[in-house]
Amino acid sequence: MNINALAASDRNNYGDLLFPILIKKILENSDKDFNFTNYGIIKSDLSDFGALPTLSFNELVKNNVNFTDDTIIIIAGGEVIGGGWLNIYRFINSFWNRIYHNKYLRFLINKSKILEKYSKITKYSSRPFILDGNKFKRRQIMYNAIGAQGAKELLANNKEYIKYFNEIAYLSVRDISSKQIFEAHDISLSLVPD
């Protein structure tokens, strides 16, 4: 079995660093044979903080062609659904951080959805933690203990995302209000506090 974790574990936020570690530890304590790979948005090595190194999101896209039927992608923990590319990039790149803090540029980028459109073509993913492009098999995608406050507006304005979440293999959220957001759109899920 090939297990691929995708998490916000490429920047120093202690809680986000823990999710891939916990997934790997649980797998190690099981009786299953597995290969584990940890991905973030960028390649990183925060092992000085106790984190697992990450390969980049681009490497996940590239490696996806070699994924077999026993491959699983687990998007792990954190408030990952609502964040668009600009919001995520600002944490890991000073150029995008300056753009984010310019309210006019931020408005134009968010209103035009240019990063989402570009990324759906080049990264096969309209948003950093939503693998909605045709390159990924939705039955291999799982979300574990995520926060989803940002999903309220996202799901209200886009039926494609509702379809996406109904087609993935598994979805669990960490809190009742996130659960209610998905249930309002008849999306099956579990409540798993982080």
Short mmCIF file of C-alpha atoms in Angstrom, two decimals:
data_model
loop_
_atom_site.label_atom_id
_atom_site.label_comp_id
_atom_site.label_asym_id
_atom_site.label_seq_id
_atom_site.Cartn_x
_atom_site.Cartn_y
_atom_site.Cartn_z
CA MET A 1 0.00 0.00 0.00
CA ASN A 2 1.25 3.48 -0.89
CA ILE A 3 0.20 6.19 1.55
CA ASN A 4 0.77 9.82 0.61
CA ALA A 5 0.08 12.52 3.17
CA LEU A 6 -0.61 16.06 1.95
CA ALA A 7 -0.63 18.56 4.81
CA ALA A 8 0.29 22.11 5.71
CA SER A 9 3.45 20.68 7.23
CA ASP A 10 5.89 22.74 5.17
CA ARG A 11 5.77 25.75 7.50
CA ASN A 12 6.39 25.98 11.19
CA ASN A 13 2.95 25.55 12.72
CA TYR A 14 3.28 22.88 15.38
CA GLY A 15 -0.20 21.39 14.99
CA ASP A 16 0.14 21.05 11.22
CA LEU A 17 3.54 19.39 11.62
CA LEU A 18 1.99 16.62 13.74
CA PHE A 19 -0.54 15.19 11.29
CA PRO A 20 1.88 13.34 8.98
CA ILE A 21 3.82 12.09 12.00
CA LEU A 22 0.65 10.64 13.54
CA ILE A 23 -0.44 9.01 10.28
CA LYS A 24 2.95 7.39 9.83
CA LYS A 25 3.04 6.22 13.47
CA ILE A 26 -0.43 4.64 13.21
CA LEU A 27 0.61 2.84 10.02
CA GLU A 28 3.80 1.60 11.66
CA ASN A 29 1.72 0.13 14.49
CA SER A 30 -0.57 -1.68 12.04
CA ASP A 31 0.16 -5.00 10.39
CA LYS A 32 0.10 -3.54 6.87
CA ASP A 33 3.03 -3.19 4.50
CA PHE A 34 3.19 0.39 3.28
CA ASN A 35 5.32 3.05 1.66
CA PHE A 36 4.79 6.50 3.17
CA THR A 37 5.52 9.80 1.43
CA ASN A 38 4.88 13.21 2.96
CA TYR A 39 3.96 16.19 0.76
CA GLY A 40 3.45 19.88 1.42
CA ILE A 41 2.94 22.80 -0.93
CA ILE A 42 6.72 23.20 -1.15
CA LYS A 43 9.65 20.91 -0.47
CA SER A 44 10.79 21.48 3.10
CA ASP A 45 12.81 20.01 5.91
CA LEU A 46 11.65 21.15 9.32
CA SER A 47 13.14 18.13 11.07
CA ASP A 48 14.85 20.52 13.51
CA PHE A 49 11.32 21.15 14.81
CA GLY A 50 10.47 17.44 14.86
CA ALA A 51 8.64 17.42 11.53
CA LEU A 52 8.90 14.96 8.69
CA PRO A 53 10.49 16.42 5.52
CA THR A 54 8.05 17.18 2.70
CA LEU A 55 8.20 16.80 -1.03
CA SER A 56 6.44 19.55 -2.99
CA PHE A 57 2.90 19.56 -4.33
CA ASN A 58 4.39 19.63 -7.84
CA GLU A 59 6.14 16.34 -7.02
CA LEU A 60 2.81 14.86 -5.90
CA VAL A 61 1.35 15.76 -9.29
CA LYS A 62 4.37 14.31 -11.10
CA ASN A 63 4.46 11.12 -8.99
CA ASN A 64 0.73 10.58 -9.46
CA VAL A 65 1.32 8.92 -12.85
CA ASN A 66 3.04 6.07 -10.99
CA PHE A 67 0.30 5.63 -8.40
CA THR A 68 -1.24 2.17 -8.35
CA ASP A 69 -4.73 1.10 -7.31
CA ASP A 70 -3.53 0.62 -3.73
CA THR A 71 -2.40 4.25 -3.47
CA ILE A 72 -4.13 6.58 -1.03
CA ILE A 73 -3.72 10.34 -0.64
CA ILE A 74 -4.62 11.59 2.83
CA ILE A 75 -5.12 15.34 3.18
CA ALA A 76 -4.42 15.73 6.86
CA GLY A 77 -5.65 18.16 9.45
CA GLY A 78 -5.79 21.88 9.73
CA GLU A 79 -8.03 24.48 8.14
CA VAL A 80 -7.16 23.33 4.62
CA ILE A 81 -10.38 23.64 2.61
CA GLY A 82 -10.92 27.39 2.54
CA GLY A 83 -7.41 28.50 1.67
CA GLY A 84 -6.78 29.46 -1.93
CA TRP A 85 -3.36 29.50 -3.58
CA LEU A 86 -2.66 33.16 -2.71
CA ASN A 87 -3.48 32.60 0.94
CA ILE A 88 -1.22 29.52 1.10
CA TYR A 89 1.63 30.99 -0.96
CA ARG A 90 1.87 34.01 1.34
CA PHE A 91 3.07 31.79 4.18
CA ILE A 92 5.94 30.33 2.17
CA ASN A 93 7.06 33.05 -0.23
CA SER A 94 7.83 36.72 0.48
CA PHE A 95 6.76 37.84 -3.02
CA TRP A 96 3.27 36.39 -2.57
CA ASN A 97 3.14 37.74 0.98
CA ARG A 98 3.65 41.29 -0.37
CA ILE A 99 0.95 40.75 -2.99
CA TYR A 100 -1.41 39.37 -0.36
CA HIS A 101 -0.96 42.47 1.80
CA ASN A 102 -1.74 44.80 -1.12
CA LYS A 103 -5.53 44.86 -0.84
CA TYR A 104 -6.03 45.92 -4.47
CA LEU A 105 -3.89 43.12 -5.92
CA ARG A 106 -5.41 40.62 -3.50
CA PHE A 107 -8.90 41.70 -4.57
CA LEU A 108 -8.05 41.37 -8.29
CA ILE A 109 -6.44 37.96 -7.88
CA ASN A 110 -9.25 36.60 -5.73
CA LYS A 111 -12.05 38.10 -7.82
CA SER A 112 -10.65 36.86 -11.13
CA LYS A 113 -9.73 33.46 -9.62
CA ILE A 114 -6.67 33.57 -11.87
CA LEU A 115 -4.50 31.45 -9.56
CA GLU A 116 -7.23 28.81 -9.22
CA LYS A 117 -7.73 28.65 -13.02
CA TYR A 118 -4.00 28.52 -13.71
CA SER A 119 -3.41 25.89 -11.02
CA LYS A 120 -6.22 23.64 -12.23
CA ILE A 121 -4.39 23.46 -15.58
CA THR A 122 -0.80 23.24 -14.32
CA LYS A 123 -1.21 21.50 -10.95
CA TYR A 124 -4.49 19.65 -11.63
CA SER A 125 -5.88 21.25 -8.50
CA SER A 126 -7.95 24.43 -8.33
CA ARG A 127 -7.09 24.90 -4.66
CA PRO A 128 -4.08 23.74 -2.63
CA PHE A 129 -5.80 20.92 -0.78
CA ILE A 130 -8.62 20.08 -3.20
CA LEU A 131 -7.36 17.58 -5.77
CA ASP A 132 -10.18 18.17 -8.24
CA GLY A 133 -8.26 17.94 -11.50
CA ASN A 134 -8.64 14.94 -13.79
CA LYS A 135 -5.17 13.64 -12.92
CA PHE A 136 -6.23 12.37 -9.48
CA LYS A 137 -8.57 9.44 -8.84
CA ARG A 138 -11.11 10.68 -6.35
CA ARG A 139 -11.67 7.21 -4.88
CA GLN A 140 -8.06 7.38 -3.64
CA ILE A 141 -8.49 10.69 -1.79
CA MET A 142 -9.23 10.95 1.93
CA TYR A 143 -9.52 13.93 4.26
CA ASN A 144 -8.67 13.34 7.91
CA ALA A 145 -9.72 15.59 10.81
CA ILE A 146 -9.80 18.80 8.78
CA GLY A 147 -11.24 22.16 9.71
CA ALA A 148 -13.68 23.46 7.14
CA GLN A 149 -14.91 26.90 8.14
CA GLY A 150 -13.73 28.18 4.76
CA ALA A 151 -15.84 25.55 3.01
CA LYS A 152 -19.14 27.30 3.75
CA GLU A 153 -18.75 29.92 1.03
CA LEU A 154 -16.87 27.53 -1.24
CA LEU A 155 -19.66 24.93 -1.25
CA ALA A 156 -22.43 27.52 -1.46
CA ASN A 157 -21.02 28.96 -4.67
CA ASN A 158 -19.74 25.91 -6.54
CA LYS A 159 -21.56 22.66 -7.26
CA GLU A 160 -18.32 21.16 -8.61
CA TYR A 161 -16.89 21.10 -5.08
CA ILE A 162 -20.04 19.43 -3.73
CA LYS A 163 -19.66 16.76 -6.42
CA TYR A 164 -15.96 16.39 -5.59
CA PHE A 165 -16.57 15.81 -1.87
CA ASN A 166 -19.31 13.29 -2.65
CA GLU A 167 -16.92 11.31 -4.87
CA ILE A 168 -13.86 11.07 -2.59
CA ALA A 169 -13.19 7.93 -0.53
CA TYR A 170 -13.45 9.44 2.96
CA LEU A 171 -14.03 12.75 4.71
CA SER A 172 -13.72 13.55 8.40
CA VAL A 173 -13.79 16.95 10.06
CA ARG A 174 -12.58 18.06 13.47
CA ASP A 175 -15.54 20.07 14.76
CA ILE A 176 -19.33 20.16 14.76
CA SER A 177 -19.68 23.43 12.82
CA SER A 178 -17.48 22.06 10.00
CA LYS A 179 -19.61 18.90 9.98
CA GLN A 180 -22.78 20.98 9.66
CA ILE A 181 -21.35 22.85 6.65
CA PHE A 182 -20.91 19.59 4.72
CA GLU A 183 -24.17 18.07 5.95
CA ALA A 184 -26.05 21.11 4.61
CA HIS A 185 -24.99 19.90 1.15
CA ASP A 186 -25.77 16.20 1.81
CA ILE A 187 -22.10 15.22 1.90
CA SER A 188 -21.34 12.11 3.97
CA LEU A 189 -18.62 12.50 6.59
CA SER A 190 -17.40 11.59 10.05
CA LEU A 191 -16.58 13.75 13.06
CA VAL A 192 -13.02 13.06 14.25
CA PRO A 193 -11.68 15.74 16.63
CA ASP A 194 -7.99 16.48 16.19
#
